[in-house]
Structure formats: C-alpha cells, structure tokens
Amino acid sequence: IYNPETCIIIATVKDEIINKDKFNRTINNVTLTISNSEVYHVSIPNKLKPITNYIKQKSILELNRNFGTFDIETFVNADGLSKVYALGFVTNIDSESNLFYVGNSKDENKYDSLVLKCIDKMVDDYHNFVFYTHNFGRYDCIFIYNILKRANAILNFEYYYLKPTIRDDVIIKLEIRVKSKYNQTQRYSKISIVDSLNLLNSSLDKLTKDFNVEIKKGKFPHSFVNKDNLNYIGKTPEIKYYNGITNAEYNQLFKEEWNLKQESLAYLDKDLKGHLSVMNEFSKILFLQFNIQMTESLTISRLALNIYLKRYLKETKLPLINQFSLFNFIKFGYYGGITEVYIPFGKDLLYLDVNSLYPFAALNPMPGLNCEYLESLDSKGLDLNDLFGFFYAKVKTDNQYLGLLPVQTNKELISPQGHFYGVWSSEELKFAKDNGYEITVIKGYNFNKVYNAFDNYVNELYQIKSHNTGTLKMVAKSLLNNLIGRFGLNMFKPVTKSFNKLDRDFIASTRKIVSQKYITENEFLITYLPVVSKEICEEHGLDYVKVLEKVSNFNIEKNIDIFKDISITTAALVTSYARIHMNKIKLEILRNGGKIYYTDT
C-alpha cells in the first residue's frame, strides 16, 4: 500500500520469492529492492511538468504609456491620526498635474471628501490606467483603503470595489473599480494604484538623481503642517521643520511671504512630475532592451521572470513544483544566506566581496523534470555520489571551527556541531562530506541535471551591467539579483480579503496568516495562505477534518490559486551553491592561517 503523502509502503511478498537472495519487485510504479525478506530500498518515479513560456512571443510594437503617478500629503492631528490635506496625480496624457487641496470648511469629513473627489476623477477619466506611488504599500495605501471603505459604509453598498494585492506584509497594488457612468458598453471603470518601490528600491530623491531627470524632488517642512494652519501665509517655517536640510539649502529657499497652500501644491507637483519622469525612463529601458512592458509587472522579481520566460527560457526544462508533498519536503532544505559575526572587533581588516554571488551560483547544473523518490531502509543509507537533489540525512560533524551545514531553528539559521538530522541539497552534503563530515543519506528526491538553464540570462545582463554606467547598469544589476528568488515563492497564491473579527479569528486558527492590517474595530484586511493547516488547527484545539468540512460547506475559498511558474528546487539549489562557494573561501582563509571577523550573503 503506497501513500504518496507520507511515502509509507507496506509490502507482502510470497514465500517462494523471499528465498531468493536479492531481487527487485515493481508494484504500481513502486520498486522495492528486497533481500532476505527485508525491503531495504524504495524507488518511486515522479515525472514533473515543466515551467512553460506563457509570455507572448510576438514583439511588442508600442510602449504602453497609459500610466501616471499619484501622491498624497498628510498631517497628524491631536488624536495621532493622519489626515490628507493635499493630493494629486499626473499622467502621460496630461499637460499639467491634477492637484487638490483641502478647503476652509470646518466639517471633519472634508478630508475624506477631498480624497474621494480625486479618486472619482481618476476612475472616471483614466480607465485602465496604472498610477504609481512610491512607498505606497507601507503608508499611503491604508489611508485610501480606509476612506473608500468608509464611503461604502455611508452609501450602504459597495460602490467602490476594492481588490488589494499584498506581498510580505506590504500592499503592492490596490485595484479600484466602480460602475461606469458614461460608457454603456463598458460595465466598469477601474484604475490600479501600484507601489513603484517594489520595482525601483530607492528613495524618490535618489531615483530622480540616478535617472538624471530634469525635475528633482523638492524640500518641504512636513512636520510644520497642522489642521489650524492650512491657510498659513508668513515667513518660511524654521529649519527644524525640514528633514535633512543644510543651513545653506534653507537660506536659499527662505521667503518673507511663504504660502503653505501654494508651496505644498508646488512640492506635490514636483514630486508627481519627477516620479513620472523616472517611471517613463525605466519603462523605455525595459521596452528597448528587453521588449517588456513595465506595466505588466508589480515587482522587480516579476519583471525579471517575465524577461527570462520571454527571451531566455526557450528549450530549458525547469520543473514546475506544485505537488504539495514534494514542495514541503524541499522547503525544509531551502535555506537563506549565512550572516555571522565571528570576532566582534578588529583593525586594518581586508574586505572581500564576491561579485554577483547568486547569479554566479545559477550557472551550475539545475534539477530537471525526471524526479525519483528514493529511500534506504538499511544503516548504510543511499550512495551520496550517485545523487543530485534534496535529501533527508543524518549528520555527524568533525567539530571543526566552521559549521558547514545550516539548520533552521525557531529564531534563526545556525551551523551547529554534533549529531543532527535535516534536509539539504546533495551538493551541500557532498561538500560537507569532502570536508570531514559523516553523512548517512536516508531518503529524498533525486533529479536529472539540466545544464545552462540561466547562462544566457546571467551572462548577457552581466555584460550590460559591466559595460554601462548610470541607470542601465542599475537596472541590469537589479534584474540579475532578483530573478532566482522568484522561483522560491510558496506554491499557493496568498488570498487577501476583509474580515470581521469573528471570521478573522477562524482564519487565524486554521491557516497561516501572512499579514494583518487593522481597518476598524471590527474589520481587518488579512492576507493568508488558503490551504487549511493541520498543525495550526491542532494548535488551536480544532478537529482538522471538521474544519475541512466547514470550509467545504461555507465555501470560504471557491478555488485555490497555484502559481504556474515556481520551482523551489531551482531557488533552493542556487542558495545551496552560493553557501558552498562562500564556505570554500572561508575554509581557504582558515587553512592559510587567517581569521574571519564577519561574513554574509
């Protein structure tokens, strides 16, 4: 009886066969190697599907310019709550920015009304446009989301249909959709607000300089603004209200008659136009160099993957790892980089840097589609020399100064000494064995080798990085460093929904919550993995089977969306190769009498 989830096998063999010294018996593709009536080796083939090139191969003939930038300015009131007093947007079809400033009304709802006025114009007049903000997911988005939810509550129906996308506890996109007022054939008008920080991970001030755009980010006394001085006209606020400004810079912008409304709108206008210029330059580079639309990706890793799938995947067969048991097993062997302080103080030290470590590691052989589960039931274990993949092993170290195999604890990644068990790549196990470790491989997944999977991608981008300066160099470096990690995403796409407290508590006691944002006392924006977790249910004293029945009856998730372009084997092996390379350097230093003070990847 073969259970594919646990890989447990119970076999009954007739007496006349048992008397033979050694033989193989294949039952339903499960091969048992039997000797003296004992099963001592198990082999189960597992043919995997490849990641396919679903990106359109046809050349993009025209650059998509249906995007703009959006920003808000806020102050903090006496209750510690932020209020929007100015906001605006500009697009590639606008000659000037669309700017909005709070009026003189004493109505506390004037701040919400200001935002709604701006959003309504964006949705009504710019259907299907993408609006980029910078650092939107960590700050601005929750303002917009709350205001639109409050508007829905006042209207008593969902006028604004909101669809947030969250990654790593950050809102990277907010889609806003309303029923179309003007176009009878177009049922809905919609816009998307996207955080450009996930595409260009620098401050807006630095980006305007790096991209050498004409309009640079200005200086503004944000902490000066409050609800009582929104119509202030007078001397320029003191230098203490400005962040990161020199006396010389302050003296240049000082005015005897300084108008808060005019200055804040001028500052907002510069931010919007400078940001739009940066996004236009970035979009042109992607279009001209790679024939890719910037607006089709929310993150730099997604952009890198789109480029790889469209231009470099070709005939390479990387395995799509979307089998739950296989994914979970390899996940135990997916470790990050090692950061370690060995000696906390030193003088006149030598600094060594590995050039493009992870892209370099990606030039090694990768796992292919031919996957086979292997398990040894005797004390000798599997022959490590014949293996390529990820395996559960028993380890005994030689107690040298440097630990060579990582172990994930509840708090951190360590490299211990002694006896322990875990899952590692075959290549890291071979490296540890070559350096004195005793390794007994018990079970795991063996793969065929795929060569040159990333060679063209890495080499071509590295050439661009090495032979250019400025923005092109920066973009190439970012694309080089952000591709591989994308293959290691969780196989299940996270779900983001609003829940009341009761439903939130049920989700928290049955699934893994990725992020949670407080909206009101009885409303939470939750991002969670849709699969019911047996472990989490048991931690909360819930019957796993009954929870599954309840989920089915109430249909909390209509379906579970699985990524079609993930390969945790690829991501895990690249990080393994990178650790091997770093450890080779460390060992070489130690063997030559050197001391290591600090390392990281």
Coordinates of C-alpha atoms in Angstrom, one line a residue:
I1 CA 0.0 0.0 0.0
Y2 CA 1.6 3.3 -1.1
N3 CA 0.6 6.6 0.4
P4 CA 2.0 9.4 -1.8
E5 CA 1.7 12.0 1.0
T6 CA 3.8 10.1 3.6
C7 CA 5.7 7.7 1.3
I8 CA 4.9 4.8 3.6
I9 CA 5.0 1.4 1.9
I10 CA 3.7 -1.9 3.3
A11 CA 4.5 -4.9 1.1
T12 CA 3.6 -8.6 1.3
V13 CA 5.8 -11.0 -0.7
K14 CA 5.1 -14.7 -1.3
D15 CA 7.3 -17.2 0.5
E16 CA 8.8 -18.7 -2.7
I17 CA 10.1 -15.3 -3.8
I18 CA 11.5 -14.5 -0.3
N19 CA 14.0 -17.3 -0.6
K20 CA 15.9 -15.6 -3.4
D21 CA 19.0 -13.7 -2.3
K22 CA 18.1 -10.3 -3.9
F23 CA 15.6 -9.0 -6.3
N24 CA 13.5 -6.0 -7.4
R25 CA 9.7 -6.0 -7.3
T26 CA 7.8 -3.2 -9.0
I27 CA 4.2 -2.7 -7.9
N28 CA 2.2 0.2 -9.4
N29 CA 5.5 2.0 -10.3
V30 CA 6.9 1.5 -6.8
T31 CA 10.1 -0.5 -7.0
L32 CA 11.1 -2.4 -3.9
T33 CA 14.6 -3.9 -3.6
I34 CA 14.3 -6.9 -1.3
S35 CA 17.0 -9.1 0.3
N36 CA 16.5 -11.9 2.8
S37 CA 12.8 -11.0 3.1
E38 CA 13.7 -7.4 4.0
V39 CA 12.9 -4.3 1.9
Y40 CA 16.0 -2.2 2.0
H41 CA 15.5 0.2 -0.9
V42 CA 12.4 2.0 -2.3
S43 CA 12.2 3.9 -5.6
I44 CA 9.1 5.8 -6.8
P45 CA 9.3 7.8 -10.2
N46 CA 7.7 11.2 -10.3
K47 CA 7.6 12.8 -13.7
L48 CA 7.2 16.6 -13.3
K49 CA 5.7 19.2 -15.7
P50 CA 8.0 22.0 -17.0
I51 CA 7.5 25.7 -16.4
T52 CA 6.2 26.8 -19.7
N53 CA 6.8 30.0 -21.6
Y54 CA 3.3 31.5 -21.5
I55 CA 4.6 35.0 -22.2
K56 CA 3.6 36.1 -25.7
Q57 CA 6.4 35.6 -28.1
K58 CA 5.4 38.4 -30.5
S59 CA 7.3 41.6 -30.3
I60 CA 5.6 44.5 -28.6
L61 CA 5.4 47.2 -31.2
E62 CA 4.2 50.1 -29.0
L63 CA 5.2 51.2 -25.5
N64 CA 2.3 51.3 -23.1
R65 CA 2.0 54.9 -21.8
N66 CA -1.3 54.6 -20.0
F67 CA 0.1 55.3 -16.6
G68 CA 0.8 58.1 -14.2
T69 CA 1.8 59.0 -10.7
F70 CA -0.2 59.7 -7.6
D71 CA 0.7 61.1 -4.2
I72 CA -0.8 62.4 -1.0
E73 CA 0.3 64.9 1.7
T74 CA -0.8 64.4 5.3
F75 CA -0.6 65.9 8.8
V76 CA -1.1 64.3 12.1
N77 CA -4.0 65.6 14.2
A78 CA -4.2 65.9 18.0
D79 CA -5.5 62.3 18.2
G80 CA -2.5 61.0 16.5
L81 CA -4.4 60.3 13.3
S82 CA -3.1 61.3 9.9
K83 CA -5.3 63.4 7.6
V84 CA -4.9 64.1 3.9
Y85 CA -4.8 67.8 3.2
A86 CA -3.4 67.7 -0.4
L87 CA -3.2 65.1 -3.1
G88 CA -2.9 64.8 -6.8
F89 CA -1.9 62.9 -9.9
V90 CA -0.5 63.3 -13.4
T91 CA -0.4 61.0 -16.4
N92 CA 1.4 60.9 -19.8
I93 CA -1.7 62.4 -21.4
D94 CA -1.9 65.4 -19.1
S95 CA -0.2 68.7 -19.7
E96 CA -0.3 69.6 -16.0
S97 CA -0.8 67.8 -12.7
N98 CA -4.3 67.4 -11.3
L99 CA -4.0 68.9 -7.8
F100 CA -6.4 69.0 -4.8
Y101 CA -6.2 71.0 -1.6
V102 CA -8.5 70.9 1.4
G103 CA -11.0 73.8 1.7
N104 CA -11.8 76.0 4.7
S105 CA -14.9 74.0 5.8
K106 CA -15.0 73.0 9.5
D107 CA -16.6 69.7 8.5
E108 CA -14.3 66.8 9.7
N109 CA -15.4 64.8 6.6
K110 CA -13.7 67.4 4.3
Y111 CA -10.5 65.3 4.3
D112 CA -12.3 62.2 3.1
S113 CA -14.3 64.2 0.6
L114 CA -11.0 65.6 -0.8
V115 CA -9.7 62.1 -1.4
L116 CA -13.0 60.9 -2.9
K117 CA -13.0 63.8 -5.3
C118 CA -9.6 63.0 -6.6
I119 CA -10.2 59.2 -6.8
D120 CA -13.5 59.7 -8.7
K121 CA -11.8 61.9 -11.3
M122 CA -9.1 59.2 -11.8
V123 CA -11.6 56.4 -12.1
D124 CA -14.0 58.3 -14.4
D125 CA -11.4 59.8 -16.8
Y126 CA -8.5 57.3 -16.8
H127 CA -10.0 53.8 -17.2
N128 CA -7.4 51.0 -17.1
F129 CA -4.5 53.4 -16.1
V130 CA -1.9 52.4 -13.7
F131 CA -0.9 55.0 -11.1
Y132 CA 2.4 54.7 -9.4
T133 CA 3.1 55.9 -5.9
H134 CA 6.4 55.5 -4.0
N135 CA 6.3 53.7 -0.7
F136 CA 2.5 53.4 -1.2
G137 CA 2.1 50.0 0.5
R138 CA 3.7 51.0 3.8
Y139 CA 1.9 54.3 4.2
D140 CA -0.5 55.9 1.7
C141 CA -2.5 52.8 0.7
I142 CA -4.1 52.2 4.1
F143 CA -5.4 55.8 4.0
I144 CA -7.0 55.4 0.6
Y145 CA -8.4 52.0 1.5
N146 CA -10.0 53.2 4.8
I147 CA -11.5 56.3 3.2
L148 CA -13.1 54.3 0.4
K149 CA -14.4 51.7 2.8
R150 CA -16.0 54.4 4.9
A151 CA -17.6 55.8 1.8
N152 CA -19.1 52.4 1.0
A153 CA -20.4 52.2 4.6
I154 CA -22.1 55.6 4.3
L155 CA -23.6 54.7 0.9
N156 CA -24.6 51.3 2.4
F157 CA -23.4 49.4 -0.7
E158 CA -20.1 48.5 -2.3
Y159 CA -19.8 51.5 -4.7
Y160 CA -16.0 51.2 -4.7
Y161 CA -15.0 47.6 -5.3
L162 CA -11.5 47.2 -3.8
K163 CA -9.0 44.5 -4.6
P164 CA -5.7 44.8 -2.7
T165 CA -2.6 42.7 -3.5
I166 CA -0.3 42.1 -0.6
R167 CA 3.2 40.6 -0.6
D168 CA 5.5 40.4 2.5
D169 CA 3.0 42.4 4.6
V170 CA 3.1 45.3 2.1
I171 CA 0.2 46.3 -0.2
I172 CA 1.8 46.4 -3.6
K173 CA -1.4 47.1 -5.6
L174 CA -4.9 48.4 -5.0
E175 CA -7.4 48.0 -7.8
I176 CA -10.4 50.4 -7.5
R177 CA -13.4 49.6 -9.7
V178 CA -16.7 51.4 -9.9
K179 CA -19.7 51.1 -12.2
S180 CA -19.2 53.1 -15.4
K181 CA -21.2 56.3 -15.6
Y182 CA -20.6 57.2 -19.2
N183 CA -19.9 54.1 -21.4
Q184 CA -22.9 51.7 -21.8
T185 CA -20.7 49.0 -23.3
Q186 CA -18.1 49.3 -20.6
R187 CA -19.7 48.0 -17.4
Y188 CA -16.9 49.1 -15.0
S189 CA -14.3 51.8 -14.9
K190 CA -11.1 50.9 -13.0
I191 CA -7.7 52.0 -12.1
S192 CA -4.8 50.4 -10.3
I193 CA -2.6 52.1 -7.8
V194 CA 0.8 50.4 -7.6
D195 CA 3.8 50.8 -5.3
S196 CA 6.8 51.6 -7.5
L197 CA 9.2 50.9 -4.6
N198 CA 8.8 47.2 -5.5
L199 CA 10.2 48.0 -8.9
L200 CA 12.8 50.6 -8.0
N201 CA 14.0 50.1 -4.4
S202 CA 15.5 53.6 -3.7
S203 CA 14.2 56.8 -2.4
L204 CA 12.4 59.1 -4.8
D205 CA 15.0 61.8 -4.2
K206 CA 17.8 59.3 -5.2
L207 CA 15.8 58.0 -8.2
T208 CA 15.4 61.4 -9.8
K209 CA 19.2 61.9 -9.5
D210 CA 20.1 58.4 -10.7
F211 CA 17.8 58.6 -13.7
N212 CA 19.0 62.2 -14.3
V213 CA 15.5 63.5 -14.9
E214 CA 15.0 67.3 -15.2
I215 CA 12.6 67.6 -12.2
K216 CA 14.2 66.7 -8.9
K217 CA 12.5 66.1 -5.6
G218 CA 12.0 69.3 -3.5
K219 CA 12.2 70.2 0.2
F220 CA 9.2 70.7 2.4
P221 CA 8.5 71.2 6.1
H222 CA 6.1 68.3 6.6
S223 CA 6.1 68.5 10.4
F224 CA 5.0 72.2 10.3
V225 CA 1.5 71.4 8.9
N226 CA -1.5 71.0 11.2
K227 CA -5.2 71.4 11.0
D228 CA -5.1 75.0 12.3
N229 CA -2.5 76.4 9.8
L230 CA -3.6 75.0 6.4
N231 CA -4.0 78.6 5.1
Y232 CA -0.8 79.9 6.7
I233 CA 0.9 82.8 4.9
G234 CA 4.1 84.2 6.5
K235 CA 7.8 83.6 6.8
T236 CA 9.2 80.3 5.7
P237 CA 8.9 77.8 8.7
E238 CA 12.0 77.3 10.8
I239 CA 14.7 74.9 9.6
K240 CA 13.7 72.4 12.4
Y241 CA 10.6 71.5 10.4
Y242 CA 12.6 70.3 7.5
N243 CA 14.2 66.9 7.4
G244 CA 17.8 66.5 6.2
I245 CA 18.4 70.0 5.0
T246 CA 21.5 72.2 5.4
N247 CA 21.6 75.8 6.5
A248 CA 22.8 76.8 3.0
E249 CA 19.8 75.0 1.4
Y250 CA 17.4 76.6 3.9
N251 CA 18.7 80.1 3.2
Q252 CA 18.2 79.5 -0.5
L253 CA 14.5 78.7 -0.1
F254 CA 13.7 81.2 2.7
K255 CA 10.9 83.7 1.9
E256 CA 9.4 86.5 3.8
E257 CA 6.0 85.7 2.4
W258 CA 5.6 81.9 2.2
N259 CA 2.2 80.5 1.3
L260 CA 1.5 76.9 2.7
K261 CA -1.1 76.1 0.1
Q262 CA 1.0 77.3 -2.8
E263 CA 4.2 75.7 -1.5
S264 CA 2.6 72.3 -0.7
L265 CA 1.0 72.1 -4.2
A266 CA 4.2 73.2 -5.8
Y267 CA 6.1 70.5 -3.9
L268 CA 3.5 67.9 -4.7
D269 CA 3.6 68.9 -8.4
K270 CA 7.4 68.4 -8.5
D271 CA 7.1 65.0 -6.8
L272 CA 4.5 63.9 -9.3
K273 CA 6.3 65.1 -12.4
G274 CA 9.7 63.9 -11.2
H275 CA 8.3 60.5 -10.3
L276 CA 6.5 60.2 -13.7
S277 CA 9.8 61.1 -15.5
V278 CA 11.6 58.3 -13.6
M279 CA 8.9 55.8 -14.5
N280 CA 8.9 56.8 -18.1
E281 CA 12.7 56.4 -18.3
F282 CA 12.5 53.0 -16.6
S283 CA 9.7 51.9 -18.9
K284 CA 11.7 52.9 -22.0
I285 CA 14.8 50.9 -20.9
L286 CA 12.7 47.8 -20.4
F287 CA 11.0 48.2 -23.7
L288 CA 14.1 49.0 -25.7
Q289 CA 16.4 46.4 -24.1
F290 CA 14.0 43.5 -23.4
N291 CA 10.8 44.3 -25.3
I292 CA 8.8 44.1 -22.0
Q293 CA 6.1 46.4 -20.7
M294 CA 6.8 47.8 -17.3
T295 CA 3.0 48.0 -16.5
E296 CA 2.6 44.2 -16.7
S297 CA 4.7 43.6 -13.5
L298 CA 4.2 44.7 -9.9
T299 CA 7.7 43.8 -8.6
I300 CA 11.2 43.7 -9.9
S301 CA 11.3 39.9 -9.5
R302 CA 8.2 39.5 -11.6
L303 CA 9.8 41.8 -14.3
A304 CA 13.0 39.6 -14.2
L305 CA 10.9 36.4 -14.5
N306 CA 8.9 37.9 -17.5
I307 CA 12.1 38.7 -19.2
Y308 CA 13.6 35.3 -18.6
L309 CA 10.4 33.5 -19.7
K310 CA 10.1 35.5 -22.9
R311 CA 13.7 35.7 -24.0
Y312 CA 15.8 33.0 -22.3
L313 CA 13.7 30.0 -21.2
K314 CA 13.4 28.6 -24.8
E315 CA 14.0 24.8 -24.6
T316 CA 15.2 24.7 -21.0
K317 CA 13.1 22.3 -18.9
L318 CA 12.8 23.6 -15.3
P319 CA 10.4 21.6 -13.1
L320 CA 7.1 23.2 -12.0
I321 CA 7.0 22.2 -8.3
N322 CA 3.3 22.3 -7.5
Q323 CA 2.9 19.0 -5.7
F324 CA 2.2 19.7 -2.0
S325 CA 4.3 16.8 -0.5
L326 CA 7.3 17.5 -2.9
F327 CA 7.2 21.2 -2.3
N328 CA 7.1 20.8 1.5
F329 CA 9.9 18.3 1.6
I330 CA 12.2 20.6 -0.5
K331 CA 11.1 23.6 1.5
F332 CA 12.9 22.1 4.5
G333 CA 16.1 22.2 2.5
Y334 CA 15.6 25.8 1.3
Y335 CA 17.9 28.0 3.5
G336 CA 18.9 31.6 3.0
G337 CA 22.3 33.2 3.3
I338 CA 24.5 32.9 6.4
T339 CA 25.3 36.1 8.3
E340 CA 27.8 35.6 11.1
V341 CA 30.0 37.7 13.4
Y342 CA 33.0 35.6 14.4
I343 CA 35.1 38.3 16.0
P344 CA 33.3 41.5 17.0
F345 CA 36.3 43.9 16.8
G346 CA 39.3 44.3 14.5
K347 CA 41.6 46.9 12.9
D348 CA 43.1 47.2 9.4
L349 CA 41.0 44.3 8.1
L350 CA 40.8 43.0 4.5
Y351 CA 37.3 43.3 2.8
L352 CA 36.5 40.6 0.2
D353 CA 33.4 40.8 -2.0
V354 CA 32.0 38.0 -4.2
N355 CA 30.9 39.6 -7.5
S356 CA 27.2 38.7 -8.2
L357 CA 27.1 35.7 -6.0
Y358 CA 23.7 34.3 -6.7
P359 CA 23.8 34.9 -10.5
F360 CA 27.2 33.1 -10.4
A361 CA 25.7 30.2 -8.4
A362 CA 22.9 30.0 -11.0
L363 CA 25.4 28.9 -13.7
N364 CA 25.7 25.5 -12.1
P365 CA 23.5 22.5 -13.1
M366 CA 19.8 22.7 -12.1
P367 CA 17.3 20.0 -11.3
G368 CA 15.3 18.7 -14.3
L369 CA 11.9 17.0 -14.8
N370 CA 12.9 13.4 -14.1
C371 CA 12.3 13.1 -10.3
E372 CA 12.5 9.9 -8.3
Y373 CA 11.8 9.4 -4.7
L374 CA 14.4 7.2 -3.1
E375 CA 14.6 5.7 0.4
S376 CA 17.1 3.4 2.1
L377 CA 15.9 1.2 4.9
D378 CA 19.3 -0.1 5.9
S379 CA 22.0 1.5 8.0
K380 CA 24.3 2.3 5.1
G381 CA 21.9 4.8 3.5
L382 CA 21.9 5.9 -0.1
D383 CA 25.1 6.3 -2.1
L384 CA 25.6 10.1 -2.0
N385 CA 27.9 10.1 -5.0
D386 CA 25.0 8.9 -7.2
L387 CA 22.6 11.6 -6.0
F388 CA 21.5 15.0 -7.3
G389 CA 18.6 16.7 -5.5
F390 CA 17.4 17.1 -1.9
F391 CA 17.7 14.5 0.8
Y392 CA 17.0 13.9 4.4
A393 CA 20.2 12.8 6.1
K394 CA 21.9 12.0 9.4
V395 CA 24.9 14.2 10.0
K396 CA 27.9 13.9 12.3
T397 CA 30.3 16.8 12.2
D398 CA 34.1 16.7 12.8
N399 CA 33.8 19.6 15.2
Q400 CA 36.0 22.0 13.1
Y401 CA 35.8 25.7 13.8
L402 CA 33.4 26.4 10.9
G403 CA 30.0 24.8 10.6
L404 CA 29.2 23.7 7.0
L405 CA 25.5 22.7 7.1
P406 CA 22.8 25.1 8.0
V407 CA 19.9 24.3 10.4
Q408 CA 16.8 26.4 10.8
T409 CA 15.7 26.9 14.4
N410 CA 12.6 28.8 15.6
K411 CA 14.6 32.0 15.8
E412 CA 17.5 31.9 13.3
L413 CA 19.7 30.0 10.9
I414 CA 22.7 28.3 12.6
S415 CA 25.5 26.0 11.5
P416 CA 25.9 23.6 14.5
Q417 CA 28.3 20.9 15.5
G418 CA 27.5 17.4 16.7
H419 CA 24.8 14.9 15.6
F420 CA 21.7 16.1 13.9
Y421 CA 19.2 15.4 11.1
G422 CA 17.8 17.6 8.3
V423 CA 17.2 18.2 4.6
W424 CA 19.9 19.6 2.4
S425 CA 20.9 19.6 -1.3
S426 CA 23.0 16.6 -2.4
E427 CA 25.8 19.1 -3.4
E428 CA 26.0 20.7 0.0
L429 CA 26.1 17.2 1.6
K430 CA 28.9 16.2 -0.7
F431 CA 30.8 19.3 0.2
A432 CA 30.4 18.6 3.9
K433 CA 31.5 15.0 3.4
D434 CA 34.6 16.1 1.5
N435 CA 35.5 18.3 4.5
G436 CA 35.2 15.7 7.2
Y437 CA 31.5 15.2 7.9
E438 CA 30.0 11.8 8.3
I439 CA 26.8 11.7 6.1
T440 CA 24.1 9.0 6.0
V441 CA 21.5 9.8 3.4
I442 CA 18.2 8.3 4.3
K443 CA 15.6 9.4 1.8
G444 CA 14.8 12.2 -0.6
Y445 CA 14.1 13.3 -4.2
N446 CA 16.7 12.6 -7.0
F447 CA 16.6 14.6 -10.2
N448 CA 18.4 14.6 -13.6
K449 CA 20.7 17.5 -14.3
V450 CA 19.8 20.5 -16.6
Y451 CA 22.8 22.5 -17.8
N452 CA 23.0 26.1 -18.9
A453 CA 19.5 27.0 -17.6
F454 CA 20.5 30.6 -16.7
D455 CA 23.8 31.1 -18.6
N456 CA 22.4 33.3 -21.3
Y457 CA 20.3 35.4 -18.9
V458 CA 23.2 35.9 -16.4
N459 CA 25.9 36.5 -19.0
E460 CA 24.0 39.0 -21.1
L461 CA 22.8 41.0 -18.2
Y462 CA 26.2 40.9 -16.6
Q463 CA 27.7 42.3 -19.8
I464 CA 25.2 45.1 -19.7
K465 CA 26.0 45.8 -16.1
S466 CA 29.7 45.7 -16.6
H467 CA 29.9 47.8 -19.8
N468 CA 27.4 50.6 -18.8
T469 CA 27.0 53.2 -16.2
G470 CA 24.1 55.1 -14.7
T471 CA 20.5 53.8 -14.9
L472 CA 21.2 51.0 -17.4
K473 CA 23.8 49.5 -15.1
M474 CA 21.5 49.9 -12.1
V475 CA 18.5 48.2 -13.9
A476 CA 20.7 45.3 -15.2
K477 CA 22.1 44.7 -11.7
S478 CA 18.6 44.7 -10.2
L479 CA 17.3 42.2 -12.8
L480 CA 20.4 40.0 -12.2
N481 CA 19.8 39.8 -8.5
N482 CA 16.0 39.4 -8.4
L483 CA 15.2 36.5 -10.7
I484 CA 16.2 33.4 -8.8
G485 CA 14.3 34.2 -5.6
R486 CA 11.1 34.4 -7.6
F487 CA 11.2 30.7 -8.2
G488 CA 11.0 30.0 -4.5
L489 CA 7.6 31.5 -3.8
N490 CA 5.1 29.5 -1.9
M491 CA 3.1 27.3 -4.4
F492 CA -0.2 28.7 -3.1
K493 CA -1.1 32.3 -4.1
P494 CA -2.0 34.2 -0.9
V495 CA -5.6 35.4 -0.6
T496 CA -6.3 39.0 0.6
K497 CA -9.8 39.8 2.0
S498 CA -11.6 41.9 4.5
F499 CA -13.0 40.0 7.5
N500 CA -14.9 40.9 10.6
K501 CA -13.3 39.8 14.0
L502 CA -15.2 36.5 14.2
D503 CA -14.2 35.4 10.7
R504 CA -10.7 36.7 11.2
D505 CA -10.3 34.6 14.3
F506 CA -11.5 31.5 12.4
I507 CA -8.9 32.2 9.6
A508 CA -6.2 32.7 12.2
S509 CA -6.9 29.4 13.9
T510 CA -7.0 27.4 10.7
R511 CA -4.5 28.9 8.2
K512 CA -1.2 30.7 8.1
I513 CA -1.7 34.4 8.1
V514 CA 0.9 36.3 6.1
S515 CA -0.1 39.8 7.1
Q516 CA -2.9 41.5 9.0
K517 CA -3.9 45.2 8.8
Y518 CA -6.3 46.9 11.2
I519 CA -9.1 48.8 9.4
T520 CA -11.7 49.3 12.1
E521 CA -12.6 47.7 15.5
N522 CA -14.5 45.0 13.6
E523 CA -12.7 44.9 10.3
F524 CA -9.3 43.5 9.3
L525 CA -7.5 43.2 6.0
I526 CA -6.0 39.7 6.1
T527 CA -3.6 38.1 3.7
Y528 CA -3.4 34.3 4.3
L529 CA -2.5 31.0 2.6
P530 CA -5.7 29.4 1.5
V531 CA -4.9 25.8 2.5
V532 CA -6.2 24.7 5.9
S533 CA -3.2 23.8 8.1
K534 CA -3.4 20.7 10.1
E535 CA -0.7 21.9 12.5
I536 CA -2.4 25.3 13.1
C537 CA -5.8 23.6 13.7
E538 CA -4.3 21.3 16.3
E539 CA -2.5 24.2 18.0
H540 CA -5.9 25.8 18.5
G541 CA -7.6 22.5 19.6
L542 CA -9.7 22.2 16.4
D543 CA -10.7 19.0 14.7
Y544 CA -8.9 19.2 11.3
V545 CA -11.5 17.0 9.5
K546 CA -14.4 19.1 10.8
V547 CA -12.7 22.3 9.8
L548 CA -12.3 20.9 6.2
E549 CA -16.0 20.0 6.2
K550 CA -16.9 23.5 7.4
V551 CA -14.7 25.1 4.7
S552 CA -16.4 23.0 2.1
N553 CA -19.9 23.8 3.4
F554 CA -19.4 27.5 3.7
N555 CA -17.1 27.7 0.6
I556 CA -14.7 30.2 2.1
E557 CA -12.4 29.8 -0.9
K558 CA -14.1 29.0 -4.2
N559 CA -10.8 27.7 -5.5
I560 CA -7.1 27.6 -4.6
D561 CA -4.9 29.5 -7.0
I562 CA -1.5 27.9 -7.5
F563 CA 1.5 29.7 -9.1
K564 CA 2.3 28.3 -12.5
D565 CA 5.9 29.5 -12.6
I566 CA 7.6 28.4 -9.4
S567 CA 10.4 25.9 -8.9
I568 CA 11.6 25.7 -5.3
T569 CA 14.2 23.2 -6.4
T570 CA 15.8 25.9 -8.5
A571 CA 15.8 28.6 -5.8
A572 CA 16.9 26.2 -3.1
L573 CA 19.8 24.8 -5.1
V574 CA 21.1 28.2 -6.1
T575 CA 21.3 29.3 -2.5
S576 CA 23.0 26.0 -1.7
Y577 CA 25.6 26.6 -4.4
A578 CA 26.1 30.1 -3.0
R579 CA 26.8 28.8 0.5
I580 CA 29.2 26.2 -0.8
H581 CA 31.1 28.9 -2.7
M582 CA 31.3 31.1 0.4
N583 CA 32.3 28.3 2.7
K584 CA 35.1 27.3 0.3
I585 CA 36.5 30.8 0.6
K586 CA 36.2 30.7 4.4
L587 CA 37.9 27.4 4.7
E588 CA 40.7 28.6 2.4
I589 CA 41.3 31.6 4.7
L590 CA 41.3 29.5 7.8
R591 CA 43.7 26.9 6.3
N592 CA 46.1 29.6 5.4
G593 CA 46.2 30.9 9.0
G594 CA 43.8 33.8 8.5
K595 CA 41.0 35.0 10.8
I596 CA 37.4 35.6 9.8
Y597 CA 35.6 38.5 11.5
Y598 CA 32.3 38.7 9.7
T599 CA 30.6 37.2 6.6
D600 CA 27.3 37.4 5.0
T601 CA 25.5 36.6 1.7

